[in-house]
Coordinates of C-alpha atoms and ligand atoms in Angstrom, one line a residue:
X79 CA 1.0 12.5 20.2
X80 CA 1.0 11.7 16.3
X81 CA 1.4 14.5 14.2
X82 CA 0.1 14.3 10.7
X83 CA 1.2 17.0 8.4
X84 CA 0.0 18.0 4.5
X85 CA 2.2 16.0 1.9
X86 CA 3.3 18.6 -0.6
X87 CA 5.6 18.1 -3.5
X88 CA 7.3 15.7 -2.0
X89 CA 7.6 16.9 1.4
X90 CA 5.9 17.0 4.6
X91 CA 5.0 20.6 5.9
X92 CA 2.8 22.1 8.2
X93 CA -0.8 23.6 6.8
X94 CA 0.6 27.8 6.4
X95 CA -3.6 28.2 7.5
X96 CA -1.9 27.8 11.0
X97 CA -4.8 25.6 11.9
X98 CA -4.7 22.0 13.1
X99 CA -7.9 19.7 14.5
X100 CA -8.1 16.3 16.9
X101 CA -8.9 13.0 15.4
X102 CA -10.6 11.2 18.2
X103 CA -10.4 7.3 18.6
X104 CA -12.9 5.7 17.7
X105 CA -12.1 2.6 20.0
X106 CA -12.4 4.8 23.3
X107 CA -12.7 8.4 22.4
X108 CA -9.1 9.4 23.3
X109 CA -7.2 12.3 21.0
X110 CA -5.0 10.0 19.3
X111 CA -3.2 12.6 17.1
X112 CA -3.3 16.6 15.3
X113 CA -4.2 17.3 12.4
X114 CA -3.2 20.2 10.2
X115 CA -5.8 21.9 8.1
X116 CA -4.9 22.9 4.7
X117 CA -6.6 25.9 3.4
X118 CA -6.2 28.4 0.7
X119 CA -2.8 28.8 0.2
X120 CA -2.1 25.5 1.3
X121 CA -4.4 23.9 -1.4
X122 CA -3.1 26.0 -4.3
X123 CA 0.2 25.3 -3.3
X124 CA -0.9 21.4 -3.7
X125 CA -2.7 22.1 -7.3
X126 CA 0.6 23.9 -8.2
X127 CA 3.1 21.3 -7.1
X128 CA 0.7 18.7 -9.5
X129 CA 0.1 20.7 -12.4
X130 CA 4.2 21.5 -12.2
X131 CA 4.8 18.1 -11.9
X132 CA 3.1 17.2 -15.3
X133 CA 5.4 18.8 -16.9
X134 CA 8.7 17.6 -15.4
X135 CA 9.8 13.9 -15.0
X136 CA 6.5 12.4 -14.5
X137 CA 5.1 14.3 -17.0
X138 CA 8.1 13.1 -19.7
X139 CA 8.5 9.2 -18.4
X140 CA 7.4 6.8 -20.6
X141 CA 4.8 4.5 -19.8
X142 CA 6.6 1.4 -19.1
X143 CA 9.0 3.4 -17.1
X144 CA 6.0 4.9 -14.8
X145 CA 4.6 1.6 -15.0
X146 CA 7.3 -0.3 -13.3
X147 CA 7.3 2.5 -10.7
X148 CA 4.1 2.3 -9.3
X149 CA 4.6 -1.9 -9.4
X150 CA 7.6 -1.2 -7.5
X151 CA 5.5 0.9 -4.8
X152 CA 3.2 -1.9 -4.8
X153 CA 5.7 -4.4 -3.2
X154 CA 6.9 -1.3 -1.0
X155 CA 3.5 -1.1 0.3
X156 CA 3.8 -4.9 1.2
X157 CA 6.7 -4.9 2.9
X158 CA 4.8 -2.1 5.2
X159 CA 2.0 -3.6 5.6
X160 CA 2.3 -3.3 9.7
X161 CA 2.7 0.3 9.3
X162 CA -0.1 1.0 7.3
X163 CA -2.2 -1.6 9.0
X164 CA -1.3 0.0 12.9
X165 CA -2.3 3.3 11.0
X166 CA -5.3 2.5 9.6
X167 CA -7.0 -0.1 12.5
X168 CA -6.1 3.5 14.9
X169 CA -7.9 5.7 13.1
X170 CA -10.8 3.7 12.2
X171 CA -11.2 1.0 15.1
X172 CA -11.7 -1.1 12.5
X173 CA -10.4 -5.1 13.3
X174 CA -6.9 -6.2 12.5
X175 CA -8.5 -8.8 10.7
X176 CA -10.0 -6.8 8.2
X177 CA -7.2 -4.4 7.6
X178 CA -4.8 -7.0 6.9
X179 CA -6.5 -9.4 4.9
X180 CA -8.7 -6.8 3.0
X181 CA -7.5 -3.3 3.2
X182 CA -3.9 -2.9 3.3
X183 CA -3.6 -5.5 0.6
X184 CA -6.0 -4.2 -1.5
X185 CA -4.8 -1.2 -1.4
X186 CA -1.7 -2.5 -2.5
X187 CA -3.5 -4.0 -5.6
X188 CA -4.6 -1.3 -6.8
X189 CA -1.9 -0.1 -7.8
X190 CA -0.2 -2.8 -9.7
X191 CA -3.3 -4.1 -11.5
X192 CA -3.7 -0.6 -12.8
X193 CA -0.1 -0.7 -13.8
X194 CA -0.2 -4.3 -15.7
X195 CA -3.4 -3.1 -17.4
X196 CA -2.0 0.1 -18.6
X197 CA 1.1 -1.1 -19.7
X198 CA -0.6 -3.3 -21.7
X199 CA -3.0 -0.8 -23.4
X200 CA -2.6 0.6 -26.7
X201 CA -4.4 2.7 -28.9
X202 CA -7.2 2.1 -31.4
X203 CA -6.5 2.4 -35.2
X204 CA -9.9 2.8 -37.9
X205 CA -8.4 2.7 -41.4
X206 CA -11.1 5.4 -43.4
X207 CA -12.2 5.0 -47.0
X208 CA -11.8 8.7 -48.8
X209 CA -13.3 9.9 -52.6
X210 CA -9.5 10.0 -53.9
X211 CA -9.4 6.1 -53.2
X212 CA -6.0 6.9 -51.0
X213 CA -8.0 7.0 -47.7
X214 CA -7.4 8.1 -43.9
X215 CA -5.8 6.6 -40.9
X216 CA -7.5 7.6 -37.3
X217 CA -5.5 7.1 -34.4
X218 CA -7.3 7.0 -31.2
X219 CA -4.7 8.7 -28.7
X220 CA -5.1 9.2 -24.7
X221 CA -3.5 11.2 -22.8
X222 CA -3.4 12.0 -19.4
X223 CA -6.2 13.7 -17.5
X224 CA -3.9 16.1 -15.7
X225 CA -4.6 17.3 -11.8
X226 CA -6.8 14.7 -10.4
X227 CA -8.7 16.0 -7.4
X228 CA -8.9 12.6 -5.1
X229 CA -11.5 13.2 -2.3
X230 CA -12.4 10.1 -0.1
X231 CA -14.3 8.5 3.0
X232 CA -13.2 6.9 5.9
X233 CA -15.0 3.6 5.8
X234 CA -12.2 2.3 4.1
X235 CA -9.7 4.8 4.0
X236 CA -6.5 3.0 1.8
X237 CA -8.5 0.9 -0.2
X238 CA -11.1 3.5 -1.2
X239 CA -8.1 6.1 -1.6
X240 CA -6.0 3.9 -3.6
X241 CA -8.8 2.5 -5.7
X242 CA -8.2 6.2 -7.0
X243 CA -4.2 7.2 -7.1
X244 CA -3.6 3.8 -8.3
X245 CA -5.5 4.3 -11.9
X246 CA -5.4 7.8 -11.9
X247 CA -1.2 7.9 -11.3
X248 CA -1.1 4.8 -13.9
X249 CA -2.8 6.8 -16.5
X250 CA 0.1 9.7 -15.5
X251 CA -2.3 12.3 -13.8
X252 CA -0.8 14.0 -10.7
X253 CA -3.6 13.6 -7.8
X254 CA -4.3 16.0 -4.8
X255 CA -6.2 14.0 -2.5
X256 CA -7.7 15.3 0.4
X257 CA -8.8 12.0 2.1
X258 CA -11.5 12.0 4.8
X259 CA -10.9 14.3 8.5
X260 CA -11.6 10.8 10.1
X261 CA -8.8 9.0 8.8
X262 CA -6.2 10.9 8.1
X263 CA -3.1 8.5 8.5
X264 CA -2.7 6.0 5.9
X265 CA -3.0 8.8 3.2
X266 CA -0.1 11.2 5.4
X267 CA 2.1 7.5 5.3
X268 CA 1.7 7.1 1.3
X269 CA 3.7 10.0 0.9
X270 CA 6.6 8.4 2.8
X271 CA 6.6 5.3 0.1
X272 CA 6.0 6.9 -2.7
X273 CA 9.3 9.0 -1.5
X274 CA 11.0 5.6 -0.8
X275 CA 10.5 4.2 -4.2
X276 CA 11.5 7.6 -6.2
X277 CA 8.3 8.7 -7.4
X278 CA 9.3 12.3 -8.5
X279 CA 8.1 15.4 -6.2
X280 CA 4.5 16.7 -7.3
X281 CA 3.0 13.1 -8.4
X282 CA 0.9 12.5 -5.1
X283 CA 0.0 15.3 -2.6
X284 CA -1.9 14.8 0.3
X285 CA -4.1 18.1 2.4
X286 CA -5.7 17.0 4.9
X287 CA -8.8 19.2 6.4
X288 CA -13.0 19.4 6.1
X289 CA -15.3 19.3 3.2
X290 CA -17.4 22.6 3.4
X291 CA -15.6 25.9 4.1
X292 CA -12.1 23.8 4.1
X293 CA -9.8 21.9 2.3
X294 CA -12.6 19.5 0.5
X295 CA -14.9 22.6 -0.6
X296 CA -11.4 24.5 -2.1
X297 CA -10.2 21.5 -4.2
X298 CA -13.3 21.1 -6.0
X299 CA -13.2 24.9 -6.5
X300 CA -9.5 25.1 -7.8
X301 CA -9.5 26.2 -11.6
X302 CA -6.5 24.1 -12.2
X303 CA -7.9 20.8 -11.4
X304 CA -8.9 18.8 -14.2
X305 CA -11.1 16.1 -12.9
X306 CA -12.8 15.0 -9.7
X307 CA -13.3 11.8 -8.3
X308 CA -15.1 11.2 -4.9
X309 CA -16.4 8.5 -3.0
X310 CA -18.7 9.6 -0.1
X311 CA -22.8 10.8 0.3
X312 CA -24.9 11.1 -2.5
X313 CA -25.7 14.7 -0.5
X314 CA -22.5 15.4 -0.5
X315 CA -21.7 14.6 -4.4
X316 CA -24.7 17.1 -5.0
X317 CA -22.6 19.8 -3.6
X318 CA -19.3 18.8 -4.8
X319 CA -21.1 19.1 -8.6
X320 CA -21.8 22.3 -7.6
X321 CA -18.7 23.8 -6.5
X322 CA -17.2 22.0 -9.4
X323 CA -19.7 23.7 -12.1
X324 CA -17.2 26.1 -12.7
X325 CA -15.1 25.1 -15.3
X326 CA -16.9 21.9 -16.0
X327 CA -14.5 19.6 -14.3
X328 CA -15.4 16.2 -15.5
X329 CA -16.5 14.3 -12.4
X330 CA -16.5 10.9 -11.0
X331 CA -19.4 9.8 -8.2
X332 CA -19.2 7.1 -5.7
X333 CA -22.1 7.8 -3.7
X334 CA -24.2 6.3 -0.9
X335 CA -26.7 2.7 -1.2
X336 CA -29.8 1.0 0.4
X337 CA -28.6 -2.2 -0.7
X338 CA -31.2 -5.3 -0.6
X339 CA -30.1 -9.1 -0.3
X340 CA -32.7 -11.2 -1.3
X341 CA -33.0 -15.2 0.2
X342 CA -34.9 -17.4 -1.4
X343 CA -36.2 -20.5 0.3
X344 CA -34.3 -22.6 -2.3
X345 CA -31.2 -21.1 -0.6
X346 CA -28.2 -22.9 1.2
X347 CA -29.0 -21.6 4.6
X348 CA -25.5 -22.1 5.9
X349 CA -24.0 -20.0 2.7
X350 CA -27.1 -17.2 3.3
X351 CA -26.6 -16.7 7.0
X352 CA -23.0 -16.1 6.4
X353 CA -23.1 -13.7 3.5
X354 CA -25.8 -11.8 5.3
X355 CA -23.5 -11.6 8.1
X356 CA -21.0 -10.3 6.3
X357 CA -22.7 -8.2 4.1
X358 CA -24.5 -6.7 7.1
X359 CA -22.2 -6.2 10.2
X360 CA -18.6 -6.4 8.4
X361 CA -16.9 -2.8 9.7
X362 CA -19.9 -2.4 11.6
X363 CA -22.3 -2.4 8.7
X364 CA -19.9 1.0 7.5
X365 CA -19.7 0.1 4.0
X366 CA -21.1 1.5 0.5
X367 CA -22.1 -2.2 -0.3
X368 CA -23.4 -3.3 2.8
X369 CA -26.7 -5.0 3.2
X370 CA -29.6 -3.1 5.0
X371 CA -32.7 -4.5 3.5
X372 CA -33.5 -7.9 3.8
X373 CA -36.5 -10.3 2.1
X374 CA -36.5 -13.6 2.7
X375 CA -39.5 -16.2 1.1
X376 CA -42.2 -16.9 3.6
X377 CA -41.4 -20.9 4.2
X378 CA -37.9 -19.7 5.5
X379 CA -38.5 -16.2 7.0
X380 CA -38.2 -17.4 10.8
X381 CA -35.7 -19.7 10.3
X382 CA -33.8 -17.0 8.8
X383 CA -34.6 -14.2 11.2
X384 CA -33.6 -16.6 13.7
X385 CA -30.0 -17.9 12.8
X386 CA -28.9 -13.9 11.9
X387 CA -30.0 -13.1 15.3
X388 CA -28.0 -15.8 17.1
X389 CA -25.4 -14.9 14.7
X390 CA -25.4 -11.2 15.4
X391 CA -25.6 -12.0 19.1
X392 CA -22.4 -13.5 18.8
X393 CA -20.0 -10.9 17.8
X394 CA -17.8 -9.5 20.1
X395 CA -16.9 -5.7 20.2
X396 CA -14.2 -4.0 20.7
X397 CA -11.3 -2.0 18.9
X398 CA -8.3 -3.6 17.5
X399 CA -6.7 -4.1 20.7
X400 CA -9.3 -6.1 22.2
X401 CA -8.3 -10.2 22.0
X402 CA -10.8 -11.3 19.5
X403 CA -13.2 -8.9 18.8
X404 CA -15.0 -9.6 15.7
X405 CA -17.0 -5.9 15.4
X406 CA -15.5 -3.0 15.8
X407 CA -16.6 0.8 17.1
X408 CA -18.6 3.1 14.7
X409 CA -16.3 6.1 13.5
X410 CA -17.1 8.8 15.7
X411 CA -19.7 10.2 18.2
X412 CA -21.6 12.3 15.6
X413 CA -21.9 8.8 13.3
X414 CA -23.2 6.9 16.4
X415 CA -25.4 9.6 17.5
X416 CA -26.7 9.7 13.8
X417 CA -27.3 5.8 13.7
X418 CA -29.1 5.6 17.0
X419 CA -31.3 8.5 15.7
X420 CA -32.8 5.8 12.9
X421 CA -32.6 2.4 16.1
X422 CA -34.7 5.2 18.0
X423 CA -37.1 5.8 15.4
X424 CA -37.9 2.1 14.8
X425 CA -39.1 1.8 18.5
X426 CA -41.1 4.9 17.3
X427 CA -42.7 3.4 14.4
X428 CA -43.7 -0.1 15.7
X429 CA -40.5 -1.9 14.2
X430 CA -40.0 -5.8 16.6
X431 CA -36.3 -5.3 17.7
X432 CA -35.0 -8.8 17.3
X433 CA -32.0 -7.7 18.8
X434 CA -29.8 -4.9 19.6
X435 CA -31.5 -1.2 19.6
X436 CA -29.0 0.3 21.9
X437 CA -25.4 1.0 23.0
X438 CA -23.0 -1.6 25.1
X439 CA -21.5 -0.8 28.5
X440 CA -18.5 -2.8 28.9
X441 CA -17.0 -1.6 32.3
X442 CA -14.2 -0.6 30.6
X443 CA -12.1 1.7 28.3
X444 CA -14.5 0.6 25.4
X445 CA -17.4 2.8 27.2
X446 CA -15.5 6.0 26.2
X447 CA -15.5 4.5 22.5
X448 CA -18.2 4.9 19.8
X449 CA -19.5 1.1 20.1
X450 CA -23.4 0.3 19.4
X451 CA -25.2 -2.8 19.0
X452 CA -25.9 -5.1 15.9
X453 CA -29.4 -4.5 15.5
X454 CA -32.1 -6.6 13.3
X455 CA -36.0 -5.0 12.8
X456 CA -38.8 -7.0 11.6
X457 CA -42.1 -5.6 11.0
X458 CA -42.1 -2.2 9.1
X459 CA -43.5 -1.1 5.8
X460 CA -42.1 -0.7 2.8
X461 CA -42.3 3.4 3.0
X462 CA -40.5 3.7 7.0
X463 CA -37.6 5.7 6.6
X464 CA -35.5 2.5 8.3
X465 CA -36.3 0.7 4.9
X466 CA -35.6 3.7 2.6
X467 CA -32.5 5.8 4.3
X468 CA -29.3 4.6 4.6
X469 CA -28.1 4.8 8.1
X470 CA -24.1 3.1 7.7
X471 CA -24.2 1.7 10.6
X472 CA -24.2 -2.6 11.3
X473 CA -28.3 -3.3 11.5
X474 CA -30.9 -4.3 8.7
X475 CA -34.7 -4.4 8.6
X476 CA -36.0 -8.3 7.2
X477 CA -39.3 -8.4 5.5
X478 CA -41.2 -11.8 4.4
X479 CA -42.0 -12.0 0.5
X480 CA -44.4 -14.8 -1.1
X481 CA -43.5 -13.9 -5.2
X482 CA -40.5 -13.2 -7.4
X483 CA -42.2 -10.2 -9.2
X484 CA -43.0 -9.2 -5.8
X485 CA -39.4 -9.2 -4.4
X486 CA -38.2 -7.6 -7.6
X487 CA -40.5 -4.3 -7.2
X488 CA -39.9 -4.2 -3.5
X489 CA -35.8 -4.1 -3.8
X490 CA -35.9 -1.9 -6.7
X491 CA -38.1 0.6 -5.5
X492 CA -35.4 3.1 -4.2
X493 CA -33.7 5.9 -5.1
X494 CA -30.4 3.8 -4.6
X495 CA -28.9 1.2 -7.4
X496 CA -25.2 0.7 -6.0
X497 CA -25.7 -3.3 -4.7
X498 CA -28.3 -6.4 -4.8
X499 CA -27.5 -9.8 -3.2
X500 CA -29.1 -12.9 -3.9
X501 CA -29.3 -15.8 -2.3
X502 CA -30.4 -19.1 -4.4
X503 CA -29.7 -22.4 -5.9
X504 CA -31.6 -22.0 -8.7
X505 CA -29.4 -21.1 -11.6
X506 CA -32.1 -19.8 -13.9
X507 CA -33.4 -17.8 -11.5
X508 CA -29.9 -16.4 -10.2
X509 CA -30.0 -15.4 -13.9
X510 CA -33.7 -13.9 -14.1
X511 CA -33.4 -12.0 -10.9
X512 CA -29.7 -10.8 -11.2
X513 CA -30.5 -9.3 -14.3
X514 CA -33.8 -7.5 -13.0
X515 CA -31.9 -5.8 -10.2
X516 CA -31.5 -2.3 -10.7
X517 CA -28.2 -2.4 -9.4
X518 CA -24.5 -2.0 -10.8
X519 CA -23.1 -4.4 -8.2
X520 CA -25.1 -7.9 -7.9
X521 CA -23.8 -10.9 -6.4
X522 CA -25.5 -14.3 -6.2
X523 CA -24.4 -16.5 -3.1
X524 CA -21.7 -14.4 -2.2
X525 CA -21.2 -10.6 -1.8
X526 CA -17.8 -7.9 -1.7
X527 CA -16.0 -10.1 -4.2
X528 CA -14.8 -8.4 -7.4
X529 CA -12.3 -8.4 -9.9
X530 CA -10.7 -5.2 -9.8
X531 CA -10.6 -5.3 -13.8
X532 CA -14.3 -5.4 -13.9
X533 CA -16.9 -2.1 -13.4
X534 CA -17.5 -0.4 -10.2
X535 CA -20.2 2.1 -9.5
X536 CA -23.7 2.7 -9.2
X537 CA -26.9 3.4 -11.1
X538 CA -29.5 6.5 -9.5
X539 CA -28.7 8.4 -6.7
X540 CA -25.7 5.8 -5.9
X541 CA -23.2 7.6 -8.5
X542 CA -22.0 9.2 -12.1
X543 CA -20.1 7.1 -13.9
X544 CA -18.0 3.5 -13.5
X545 CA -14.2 2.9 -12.2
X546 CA -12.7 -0.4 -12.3
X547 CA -10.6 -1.7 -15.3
X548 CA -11.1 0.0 -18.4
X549 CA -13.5 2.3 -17.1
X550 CA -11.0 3.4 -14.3
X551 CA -8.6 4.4 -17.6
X552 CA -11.6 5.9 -19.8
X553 CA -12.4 8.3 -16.6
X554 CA -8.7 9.1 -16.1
X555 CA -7.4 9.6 -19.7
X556 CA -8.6 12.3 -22.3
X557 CA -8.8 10.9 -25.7
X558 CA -8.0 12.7 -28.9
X559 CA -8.8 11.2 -32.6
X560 CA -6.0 12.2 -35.1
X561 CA -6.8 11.8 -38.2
X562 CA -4.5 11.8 -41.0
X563 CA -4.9 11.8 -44.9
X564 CA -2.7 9.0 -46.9
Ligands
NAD1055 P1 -18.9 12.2 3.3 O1 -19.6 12.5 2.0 O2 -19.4 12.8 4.5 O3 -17.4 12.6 3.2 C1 -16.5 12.1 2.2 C2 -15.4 13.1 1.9 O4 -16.0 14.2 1.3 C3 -14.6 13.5 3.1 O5 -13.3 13.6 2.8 C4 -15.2 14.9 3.4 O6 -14.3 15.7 4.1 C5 -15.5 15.4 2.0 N1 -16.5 16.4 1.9 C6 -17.6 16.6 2.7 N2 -18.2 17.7 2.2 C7 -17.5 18.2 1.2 C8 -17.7 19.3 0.3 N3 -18.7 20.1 0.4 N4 -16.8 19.5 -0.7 C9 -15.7 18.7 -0.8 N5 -15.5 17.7 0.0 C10 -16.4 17.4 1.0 O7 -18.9 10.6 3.4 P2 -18.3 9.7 4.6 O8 -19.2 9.9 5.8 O9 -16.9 10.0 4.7 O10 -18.5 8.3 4.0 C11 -19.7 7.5 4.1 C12 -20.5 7.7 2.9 O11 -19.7 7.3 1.7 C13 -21.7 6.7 2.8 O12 -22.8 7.4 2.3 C14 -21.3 5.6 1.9 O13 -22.3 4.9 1.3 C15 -20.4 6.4 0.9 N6 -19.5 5.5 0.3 C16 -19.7 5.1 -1.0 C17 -18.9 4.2 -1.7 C18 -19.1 3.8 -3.1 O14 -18.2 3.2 -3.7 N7 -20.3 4.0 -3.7 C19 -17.8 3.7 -1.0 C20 -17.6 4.1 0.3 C21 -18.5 5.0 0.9
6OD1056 O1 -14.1 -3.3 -4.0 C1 -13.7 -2.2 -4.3 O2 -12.8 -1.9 -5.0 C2 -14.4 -1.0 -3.6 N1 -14.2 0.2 -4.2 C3 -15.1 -1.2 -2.5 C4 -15.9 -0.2 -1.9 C5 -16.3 -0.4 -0.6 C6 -17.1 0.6 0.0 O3 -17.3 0.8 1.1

């Protein structure tokens, strides 16, 4: 049985709480490994080891120098890309597929884009008129955050963690993360690399444990961490910002969605039906900018209900083990049990199951696994919980529109704003509806495909704040002006 232990300054150790928890498979509900549970002492010991670190090598390496190191982890994280892979398909059940061609890489890139760009950043200069005709030069300067707090999810446990460390450590913070209970591994593994590849004790700590009452709750609490950045449920960013109140940590929100794609009849069917796939069932419909509202135009709406359902009727389940399985398990009981609350109240309200509504039975290990089925829902109004909450899991409700203006209110009328899709040929109206969308993700004829120099982030209850590029380094970075008379 794996062991995973906390990571730190530059060590592994067990959690001095004494306490370790299971992490369950998702891909047939076996105790796959133990988990210590950092609490108190354990967490300031983390915060210590980071703040200390600031001031040693990491703290006193110049920027080119830190630079090349975390490009140098980048290619170390390459060349394990079957470790962290195995790791992460383990703990999620997520498809091999996925975690090599999307999340291990990724992962990867985010720290050497973040490297590149910073190395290449330099500060801002205003040259300032004065009375005495000799004038003023203002230096922009940034410096380093400090301790970053790094909590994350387990949709997407490397990438989303990474998307993090990578700017953050580029900027030179030191980062405690305290990655989701869920999926603990990849985050545990890190710590091994950045060993490998002589990043100096302190830089990168890892606790693993809980949100409230555990290692989450007494992260955002710690008075030495500087900033917080966390990607998870808008509920549970409402409780982070108040644990964090004290002190006014600066904070960084990466929060839940409703998404809606929108197909209009002028659409190339083929490209529709497979971005709606994707956007709807990839990692079984467990992602922030997954699609779970649907309104197709009139002419096309059972031509379009129809494909998706054949479509969605052919994936095969199973965990990364099973030969070619295209969809894997859902994360855990509790998640399943959560998601087939909302396919239960559909039935309820009236809502025409075109397919799916239940769980699988297989015959086999998978039946001790956390599988459901792709489900699609027709018929509900606009006000059904279905069309407002979002349930993470891989299903989506389709609704028939007749007008643009129409379609415009109906997918902006939520409390979300993290994604939009739409699905056209029209170029002036890609442009007319992109830009209505109430959204800070929108894609036209495609979806999950982003420049990791560009924004990230959502309007309303989907987040505070943008990462990605320069953003990533504005939220990471302090800035000071000085300002010096000639
Ligand atoms: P979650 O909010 O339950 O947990 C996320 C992390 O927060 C975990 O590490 C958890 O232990 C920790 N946590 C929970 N309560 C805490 C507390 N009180 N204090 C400190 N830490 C606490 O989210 P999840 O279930 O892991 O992930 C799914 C959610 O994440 C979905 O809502 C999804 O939309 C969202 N998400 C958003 C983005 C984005 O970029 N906007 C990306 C991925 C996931
Ligand atoms: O594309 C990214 O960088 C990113 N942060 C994706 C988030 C996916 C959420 O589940």
């Amino acid at each position: 049985m794996i062991t995973h232990r906390l990571f730190i300054d530059g060590a592994y150790r067990d959690a001095k709480s004494g306490q370790l928890f299971d992490k369950i498979s998702p891909s047939n509900g076996q105790v796959i490994a133990r988990v210590h549970e950092a609490l108190a002492e354990d967490v300031a010991d983390a915060v210590a080891a980071a703040a200390a670190a600031l001031k040693g090598p990491w703290g006193k390496m110049p920027k080119a120098e830190r630079c090349d190191l975390l490009m140098r982890l980048a290619d170390a994280i390459d060349a394990r890309r079957a470790d962290f892979m195995e790791a992460e398909v383990q703990d999620t059940g997520h498809t091999r597929h996925f975690a090599e061609k999307v999340e291990i890489p990724r992962g990867a890139a985010n720290f050497r884009i973040f490297a590149e760009m910073m190395k290449n950043t330099g500060g801002e200069y205003f040259h300032m008129d004065t009375p005495d005709g000799r004038g003023a030069a203002n230096l922009e300067l940034h410096r380093p955050k400090g301790v970053i707090g790094v909590i994350s999810p387990w949709n997407a446990p490397f990438l989303l963690m990474t998307w993090k460390v990578g700017p953050a450590l580029a900027c030179g913070n030191t980062v405690v993360v305290k990655p989701s209970e869920e999926s603990p591994a990849t985050a545990t593994l890190l710590g091994e690399v950045m060993n490998e590849v002589g990043i100096p004790k302190g830089v990168y700590n890892v606790i693993q444990g809980f949100g409230p009452g555990s290692a989450g709750e007494l992260l955002t609490q710690h008075p030495r961490v500087d900033g917080i950045t966390f990607t998870g449920e808008t509920r549970t960013g409402e409780a982070i910002m108040k644990q964090a109140a004290r002190g006014l940590r600066d904070v960084s929100f990466e929060l839940g969605g409703k998404n809606p794609a929108i197909v209009f009849a002028d659409c190339d069917m083929d490209k529709a039906i497979e971005v709606a796939m994707r956007s709807v069932f990839a990692n079984t419909g467990q992602v922030c900018l997954g699609t779970e509202r649907i309104y197709v135009e009139r002419p096309v709406f059972d031509t379009f209900v129809a494909r998706l359902k054949a479509g969605a009727e052919a994936l095969v389940q199973g965990g990364p083990d099973t030969p070619g399985a295209t969809i894997g398990p859902l994360i855990s009981d509790e998640h399943r049990r959560k998601v087939l609350s909302y396919y239960a109240k559909a039935r309820e309200l009236g809502a025409t199951v075109v397919t799916g509504g239940g769980v699988p039975q297989f015959g086999d290990a998978r039946d001790q696994g956390f599988f459901i089925e792709p489900t699609i829902w027709t018929g509900l109004p606009e006000d059904s919980p279905i069309v407002r909450e979002e349930i993470f899991g891989p299903c989506c409700h389709i609704q028939p529109f007749d007008t643009e203006d129409e379609v415009i209110a109906m997918a902006n009328d939520t409390q979300y704003g993290l994604s939009a899709t739409i699905l056209t040929e029209n170029l002036s109206r890609a442009h007319r509806v992109g830009a209505a969308m109430e959204a800070g993700l929108i894609w036209v004829n495609s979806w999950f495909l982003r420049d990791l120099r560009t924004s990230f982030g959502g309007s309303k209850s989907s987040g505070i704040g943008r990462e990605g590029g320069v953003h990533s380094l504005e939220f990471y970075t302090e800035r000071s002006n000085l300002c010096i008379k000639l």
